[in-house]
Amino acid sequence: MKPFSILLTRLLGLYLFLSTLFAILPALLVPSAGELWSAELLPVLIATLAVPLVGGVLLWSFAGRLAGKLHGGGEADVRIRRGAAGTDQGGEGEAEADQDPAG
């Protein structure tokens, strides 16, 4: 499940980055693109462009660490108790194994 989470996180980061880039690209290619960089619109451009672009790059970069935190760092602690005869019946096999063979 962890590799699938890494893949989905990277896809989300890629989508976030590219959708933001393709949304603003036509506005940057027009001849009057210099008007976008005025002091009044600069905070709006930073909020609508820089934050999603940086967020997409960070999601792509740290997808493995994020998946590790979501799914745990190590293997799951799953313990199967087996009886003396090799069956999955934990209670019966243990009761037989606890008895003294001499008595």
Tab-separated table of C-alpha atoms in Angstrom:
chain	number	residue	atom	x	y	z
A	1	MET	CA	0.000	0.000	0.000
A	2	LYS	CA	2.939	2.310	0.643
A	3	PRO	CA	4.161	2.399	-3.011
A	4	PHE	CA	0.624	3.173	-4.141
A	5	SER	CA	0.459	6.086	-1.673
A	6	ILE	CA	3.775	7.396	-2.970
A	7	LEU	CA	2.489	7.211	-6.535
A	8	LEU	CA	-0.760	9.012	-5.701
A	9	THR	CA	1.053	11.708	-3.718
A	10	ARG	CA	3.425	12.320	-6.592
A	11	LEU	CA	0.525	12.472	-9.044
A	12	LEU	CA	-1.202	15.007	-6.803
A	13	GLY	CA	1.951	17.119	-6.671
A	14	LEU	CA	2.393	16.910	-10.442
A	15	TYR	CA	-1.243	17.841	-11.035
A	16	LEU	CA	-1.025	20.779	-8.638
A	17	PHE	CA	2.147	22.081	-10.278
A	18	LEU	CA	1.074	21.620	-13.894
A	19	SER	CA	-2.495	22.864	-13.498
A	20	THR	CA	-1.214	26.069	-11.900
A	21	LEU	CA	1.447	26.479	-14.565
A	22	PHE	CA	-0.947	25.914	-17.460
A	23	ALA	CA	-3.514	28.275	-15.937
A	24	ILE	CA	-1.097	31.214	-15.857
A	25	LEU	CA	0.930	30.403	-19.002
A	26	PRO	CA	-1.467	32.093	-21.485
A	27	ALA	CA	-1.425	35.283	-19.419
A	28	LEU	CA	2.379	35.312	-19.435
A	29	LEU	CA	2.604	34.941	-23.206
A	30	VAL	CA	0.522	38.013	-24.120
A	31	PRO	CA	2.393	41.188	-25.097
A	32	SER	CA	1.112	43.114	-22.064
A	33	ALA	CA	2.437	40.590	-19.512
A	34	GLY	CA	4.471	43.310	-17.800
A	35	GLU	CA	1.297	44.714	-16.243
A	36	LEU	CA	0.895	41.548	-14.189
A	37	TRP	CA	4.026	42.300	-12.192
A	38	SER	CA	2.756	45.532	-10.651
A	39	ALA	CA	3.117	46.109	-6.911
A	40	GLU	CA	-0.627	45.776	-6.393
A	41	LEU	CA	-0.920	42.341	-8.022
A	42	LEU	CA	2.323	40.855	-6.751
A	43	PRO	CA	0.866	39.504	-3.446
A	44	VAL	CA	-2.049	37.988	-5.365
A	45	LEU	CA	0.300	36.348	-7.861
A	46	ILE	CA	2.439	34.968	-5.065
A	47	ALA	CA	-0.597	33.528	-3.300
A	48	THR	CA	-2.153	32.028	-6.421
A	49	LEU	CA	1.014	30.907	-8.209
A	50	ALA	CA	3.983	30.459	-5.928
A	51	VAL	CA	2.175	28.625	-3.141
A	52	PRO	CA	0.634	25.891	-5.374
A	53	LEU	CA	3.838	25.536	-7.403
A	54	VAL	CA	5.984	25.140	-4.292
A	55	GLY	CA	3.369	22.841	-2.757
A	56	GLY	CA	3.429	20.605	-5.819
A	57	VAL	CA	7.210	20.404	-5.769
A	58	LEU	CA	7.216	19.619	-2.037
A	59	LEU	CA	4.574	16.904	-2.465
A	60	TRP	CA	6.644	15.325	-5.218
A	61	SER	CA	9.862	15.541	-3.202
A	62	PHE	CA	8.574	14.244	0.120
A	63	ALA	CA	6.061	11.644	-1.115
A	64	GLY	CA	8.080	8.782	0.352
A	65	ARG	CA	8.392	10.351	3.786
A	66	LEU	CA	4.718	11.260	3.829
A	67	ALA	CA	3.704	7.715	2.922
A	68	GLY	CA	6.016	6.407	5.625
A	69	LYS	CA	4.277	8.553	8.218
A	70	LEU	CA	0.838	7.536	6.978
A	71	HIS	CA	1.514	3.796	6.859
A	72	GLY	CA	4.119	3.461	9.590
A	73	GLY	CA	7.833	3.108	9.276
A	74	GLY	CA	8.217	-0.656	9.675
A	75	GLU	CA	6.376	-3.841	9.091
A	76	ALA	CA	3.091	-4.476	10.821
A	77	ASP	CA	3.269	-6.535	13.997
A	78	VAL	CA	1.159	-9.512	13.048
A	79	ARG	CA	1.654	-12.592	15.156
A	80	ILE	CA	0.023	-15.917	14.442
A	81	ARG	CA	-0.069	-18.312	17.339
A	82	ARG	CA	0.332	-21.933	16.313
A	83	GLY	CA	-0.484	-24.995	18.349
A	84	ALA	CA	1.849	-27.910	19.023
A	85	ALA	CA	0.502	-29.887	16.068
A	86	GLY	CA	1.077	-26.979	13.664
A	87	THR	CA	-2.573	-25.973	13.432
A	88	ASP	CA	-3.868	-22.439	13.779
A	89	GLN	CA	-5.797	-23.349	16.917
A	90	GLY	CA	-3.948	-21.340	19.523
A	91	GLY	CA	-5.772	-22.439	22.658
A	92	GLU	CA	-5.927	-26.192	22.106
A	93	GLY	CA	-2.361	-26.648	20.899
A	94	GLU	CA	-0.907	-24.594	23.730
A	95	ALA	CA	-2.841	-26.569	26.337
A	96	GLU	CA	-1.439	-29.796	24.885
A	97	ALA	CA	2.074	-28.391	24.718
A	98	ASP	CA	1.935	-27.249	28.349
A	99	GLN	CA	1.209	-30.771	29.652
A	100	ASP	CA	4.089	-32.842	30.937
A	101	PRO	CA	4.675	-35.853	28.659
A	102	ALA	CA	5.733	-38.015	31.626
A	103	GLY	CA	2.634	-37.520	33.630
